[in-house]
Amino acid sequence: QVQLVEAGGGLVQAGGSLRLSCAASGSIFGINVMGWYRQAPGKQRELVADTDLGGITNYADSVKGRFTISRDNAKNTVYLQMNSLKPDDTAVYYCNAVQEVGAQMYGYWGQGTQVTVSS
């Protein structure tokens, strides 16, 4: 089992910045992709950004140029630097990790952290 613990959410004014972190622990062997999703009230959960062990990153169009995902493999931690925040970024942000064990893939989620951007 993999446990994901998130930190860094909060309330910020539009134009401000926040940094989220997510630390993985437990049976962390085989974790390849780590990333962030978000879910706003009444909306589906959506991918914000993810990154693999090789450093390849992927961003939602809505956050490109404003958010940066990074990863410290030695600490098994992924970060999301969020700049120029907008009220539309308000959501619960969830950390996600994908573990590959042989031919099997397992997905894990963190508990979520609230990000609220006021106008």
PDB file of C-alpha atoms in Angstrom:
ATOM      1  CA  GLN A   1       0.000   0.000   0.000  1.00  0.00           C
ATOM      2  CA  VAL A   2       1.028   3.556  -0.699  1.00  0.00           C
ATOM      3  CA  GLN A   3       0.036   6.483   1.459  1.00  0.00           C
ATOM      4  CA  LEU A   4      -0.045  10.005   0.063  1.00  0.00           C
ATOM      5  CA  VAL A   5      -0.035  12.973   2.400  1.00  0.00           C
ATOM      6  CA  GLU A   6      -0.732  16.414   0.966  1.00  0.00           C
ATOM      7  CA  ALA A   7       0.004  19.818   2.410  1.00  0.00           C
ATOM      8  CA  GLY A   8      -0.073  23.446   1.373  1.00  0.00           C
ATOM      9  CA  GLY A   9      -3.647  24.315   0.537  1.00  0.00           C
ATOM     10  CA  GLY A  10      -5.367  27.419   1.813  1.00  0.00           C
ATOM     11  CA  LEU A  11      -7.042  30.709   1.002  1.00  0.00           C
ATOM     12  CA  VAL A  12      -5.356  33.191  -1.301  1.00  0.00           C
ATOM     13  CA  GLN A  13      -6.388  36.257  -3.241  1.00  0.00           C
ATOM     14  CA  ALA A  14      -6.530  36.228  -7.017  1.00  0.00           C
ATOM     15  CA  GLY A  15      -3.084  36.724  -8.456  1.00  0.00           C
ATOM     16  CA  GLY A  16      -1.432  35.077  -5.493  1.00  0.00           C
ATOM     17  CA  SER A  17       0.574  31.882  -5.192  1.00  0.00           C
ATOM     18  CA  LEU A  18       0.439  28.621  -3.297  1.00  0.00           C
ATOM     19  CA  ARG A  19       2.680  25.574  -3.229  1.00  0.00           C
ATOM     20  CA  LEU A  20       1.267  22.123  -2.665  1.00  0.00           C
ATOM     21  CA  SER A  21       3.321  19.123  -1.638  1.00  0.00           C
ATOM     22  CA  CYS A  22       2.555  15.422  -1.579  1.00  0.00           C
ATOM     23  CA  ALA A  23       4.756  12.871   0.127  1.00  0.00           C
ATOM     24  CA  ALA A  24       4.466   9.180  -0.669  1.00  0.00           C
ATOM     25  CA  SER A  25       5.241   6.522   1.917  1.00  0.00           C
ATOM     26  CA  GLY A  26       4.725   2.814   2.445  1.00  0.00           C
ATOM     27  CA  SER A  27       5.396   0.331  -0.350  1.00  0.00           C
ATOM     28  CA  ILE A  28       6.586   2.948  -2.806  1.00  0.00           C
ATOM     29  CA  PHE A  29       8.557   0.725  -5.176  1.00  0.00           C
ATOM     30  CA  GLY A  30       7.378   0.938  -8.756  1.00  0.00           C
ATOM     31  CA  ILE A  31       5.769   4.360  -8.496  1.00  0.00           C
ATOM     32  CA  ASN A  32       6.144   6.000 -11.890  1.00  0.00           C
ATOM     33  CA  VAL A  33       3.638   8.782 -12.484  1.00  0.00           C
ATOM     34  CA  MET A  34       2.748  11.247  -9.741  1.00  0.00           C
ATOM     35  CA  GLY A  35       0.466  14.161 -10.240  1.00  0.00           C
ATOM     36  CA  TRP A  36      -2.302  16.456  -9.144  1.00  0.00           C
ATOM     37  CA  TYR A  37      -6.002  16.453  -9.908  1.00  0.00           C
ATOM     38  CA  ARG A  38      -8.667  18.850  -8.752  1.00  0.00           C
ATOM     39  CA  GLN A  39     -12.385  18.791  -8.233  1.00  0.00           C
ATOM     40  CA  ALA A  40     -14.542  21.872  -7.953  1.00  0.00           C
ATOM     41  CA  PRO A  41     -18.089  21.713  -6.543  1.00  0.00           C
ATOM     42  CA  GLY A  42     -20.464  20.204  -9.068  1.00  0.00           C
ATOM     43  CA  LYS A  43     -17.673  19.307 -11.474  1.00  0.00           C
ATOM     44  CA  GLN A  44     -15.765  16.176 -12.348  1.00  0.00           C
ATOM     45  CA  ARG A  45     -12.275  15.553 -11.086  1.00  0.00           C
ATOM     46  CA  GLU A  46      -9.768  16.717 -13.671  1.00  0.00           C
ATOM     47  CA  LEU A  47      -6.058  16.368 -14.246  1.00  0.00           C
ATOM     48  CA  VAL A  48      -4.036  19.450 -13.364  1.00  0.00           C
ATOM     49  CA  ALA A  49      -0.513  18.185 -13.983  1.00  0.00           C
ATOM     50  CA  ASP A  50       1.537  15.045 -13.726  1.00  0.00           C
ATOM     51  CA  THR A  51       5.123  13.907 -14.111  1.00  0.00           C
ATOM     52  CA  ASP A  52       6.888  10.602 -14.531  1.00  0.00           C
ATOM     53  CA  LEU A  53      10.223   9.302 -13.260  1.00  0.00           C
ATOM     54  CA  GLY A  54      11.912  10.512 -16.425  1.00  0.00           C
ATOM     55  CA  GLY A  55      10.786  14.071 -15.767  1.00  0.00           C
ATOM     56  CA  ILE A  56       8.221  14.267 -18.520  1.00  0.00           C
ATOM     57  CA  THR A  57       5.434  16.613 -17.474  1.00  0.00           C
ATOM     58  CA  ASN A  58       1.887  17.079 -18.627  1.00  0.00           C
ATOM     59  CA  TYR A  59      -0.374  20.053 -17.869  1.00  0.00           C
ATOM     60  CA  ALA A  60      -3.999  20.939 -18.332  1.00  0.00           C
ATOM     61  CA  ASP A  61      -4.368  23.788 -20.807  1.00  0.00           C
ATOM     62  CA  SER A  62      -6.019  25.921 -18.149  1.00  0.00           C
ATOM     63  CA  VAL A  63      -2.900  25.964 -15.970  1.00  0.00           C
ATOM     64  CA  LYS A  64      -0.095  26.052 -18.525  1.00  0.00           C
ATOM     65  CA  GLY A  65       2.255  28.927 -17.866  1.00  0.00           C
ATOM     66  CA  ARG A  66       0.944  29.406 -14.328  1.00  0.00           C
ATOM     67  CA  PHE A  67       1.498  26.088 -12.546  1.00  0.00           C
ATOM     68  CA  THR A  68       4.697  24.074 -12.324  1.00  0.00           C
ATOM     69  CA  ILE A  69       4.946  20.481 -11.196  1.00  0.00           C
ATOM     70  CA  SER A  70       8.207  19.166  -9.817  1.00  0.00           C
ATOM     71  CA  ARG A  71       9.386  16.048  -8.092  1.00  0.00           C
ATOM     72  CA  ASP A  72      12.053  15.042  -5.614  1.00  0.00           C
ATOM     73  CA  ASN A  73      12.540  11.327  -6.168  1.00  0.00           C
ATOM     74  CA  ALA A  74      14.872  11.019  -3.189  1.00  0.00           C
ATOM     75  CA  LYS A  75      12.075  12.273  -0.934  1.00  0.00           C
ATOM     76  CA  ASN A  76       9.262  10.586  -2.875  1.00  0.00           C
ATOM     77  CA  THR A  77       7.561  13.948  -2.981  1.00  0.00           C
ATOM     78  CA  VAL A  78       5.807  15.859  -5.735  1.00  0.00           C
ATOM     79  CA  TYR A  79       5.138  19.576  -5.642  1.00  0.00           C
ATOM     80  CA  LEU A  80       2.756  21.905  -7.431  1.00  0.00           C
ATOM     81  CA  GLN A  81       3.742  25.555  -7.571  1.00  0.00           C
ATOM     82  CA  MET A  82       0.676  27.593  -8.423  1.00  0.00           C
ATOM     83  CA  ASN A  83       1.139  31.199  -9.513  1.00  0.00           C
ATOM     84  CA  SER A  84      -1.257  33.817 -10.841  1.00  0.00           C
ATOM     85  CA  LEU A  85      -4.121  31.996  -9.197  1.00  0.00           C
ATOM     86  CA  LYS A  86      -7.656  32.670 -10.387  1.00  0.00           C
ATOM     87  CA  PRO A  87     -11.017  32.111  -8.698  1.00  0.00           C
ATOM     88  CA  ASP A  88     -11.619  29.316 -11.230  1.00  0.00           C
ATOM     89  CA  ASP A  89      -8.715  27.445  -9.627  1.00  0.00           C
ATOM     90  CA  THR A  90     -10.771  27.004  -6.469  1.00  0.00           C
ATOM     91  CA  ALA A  91     -11.142  23.285  -5.838  1.00  0.00           C
ATOM     92  CA  VAL A  92     -10.049  20.379  -3.716  1.00  0.00           C
ATOM     93  CA  TYR A  93      -6.676  19.278  -5.021  1.00  0.00           C
ATOM     94  CA  TYR A  94      -5.817  15.592  -4.868  1.00  0.00           C
ATOM     95  CA  CYS A  95      -2.430  13.965  -5.194  1.00  0.00           C
ATOM     96  CA  ASN A  96      -2.287  10.842  -7.325  1.00  0.00           C
ATOM     97  CA  ALA A  97       0.359   8.155  -7.730  1.00  0.00           C
ATOM     98  CA  VAL A  98       0.471   5.275 -10.174  1.00  0.00           C
ATOM     99  CA  GLN A  99       2.404   2.191  -9.149  1.00  0.00           C
ATOM    100  CA  GLU A 100       3.523  -0.391 -11.679  1.00  0.00           C
ATOM    101  CA  VAL A 101       4.073  -3.889 -10.335  1.00  0.00           C
ATOM    102  CA  GLY A 102       4.848  -6.242 -13.166  1.00  0.00           C
ATOM    103  CA  ALA A 103       1.932  -5.987 -15.567  1.00  0.00           C
ATOM    104  CA  GLN A 104      -0.375  -4.524 -12.938  1.00  0.00           C
ATOM    105  CA  MET A 105      -0.972  -0.840 -12.298  1.00  0.00           C
ATOM    106  CA  TYR A 106      -2.348   0.550  -9.069  1.00  0.00           C
ATOM    107  CA  GLY A 107      -3.610   4.050  -8.448  1.00  0.00           C
ATOM    108  CA  TYR A 108      -3.539   5.843  -5.122  1.00  0.00           C
ATOM    109  CA  TRP A 109      -5.092   9.091  -3.954  1.00  0.00           C
ATOM    110  CA  GLY A 110      -4.353  11.520  -1.190  1.00  0.00           C
ATOM    111  CA  GLN A 111      -7.031  12.877   1.094  1.00  0.00           C
ATOM    112  CA  GLY A 112      -7.270  16.182  -0.758  1.00  0.00           C
ATOM    113  CA  THR A 113      -6.402  19.730   0.196  1.00  0.00           C
ATOM    114  CA  GLN A 114      -8.675  22.724  -0.301  1.00  0.00           C
ATOM    115  CA  VAL A 115      -7.492  25.634  -2.408  1.00  0.00           C
ATOM    116  CA  THR A 116      -9.712  28.705  -2.362  1.00  0.00           C
ATOM    117  CA  VAL A 117      -8.967  31.746  -4.499  1.00  0.00           C
ATOM    118  CA  SER A 118     -10.912  34.877  -3.673  1.00  0.00           C
ATOM    119  CA  SER A 119     -11.620  37.594  -6.232  1.00  0.00           C
TER     120      SER A 119
END
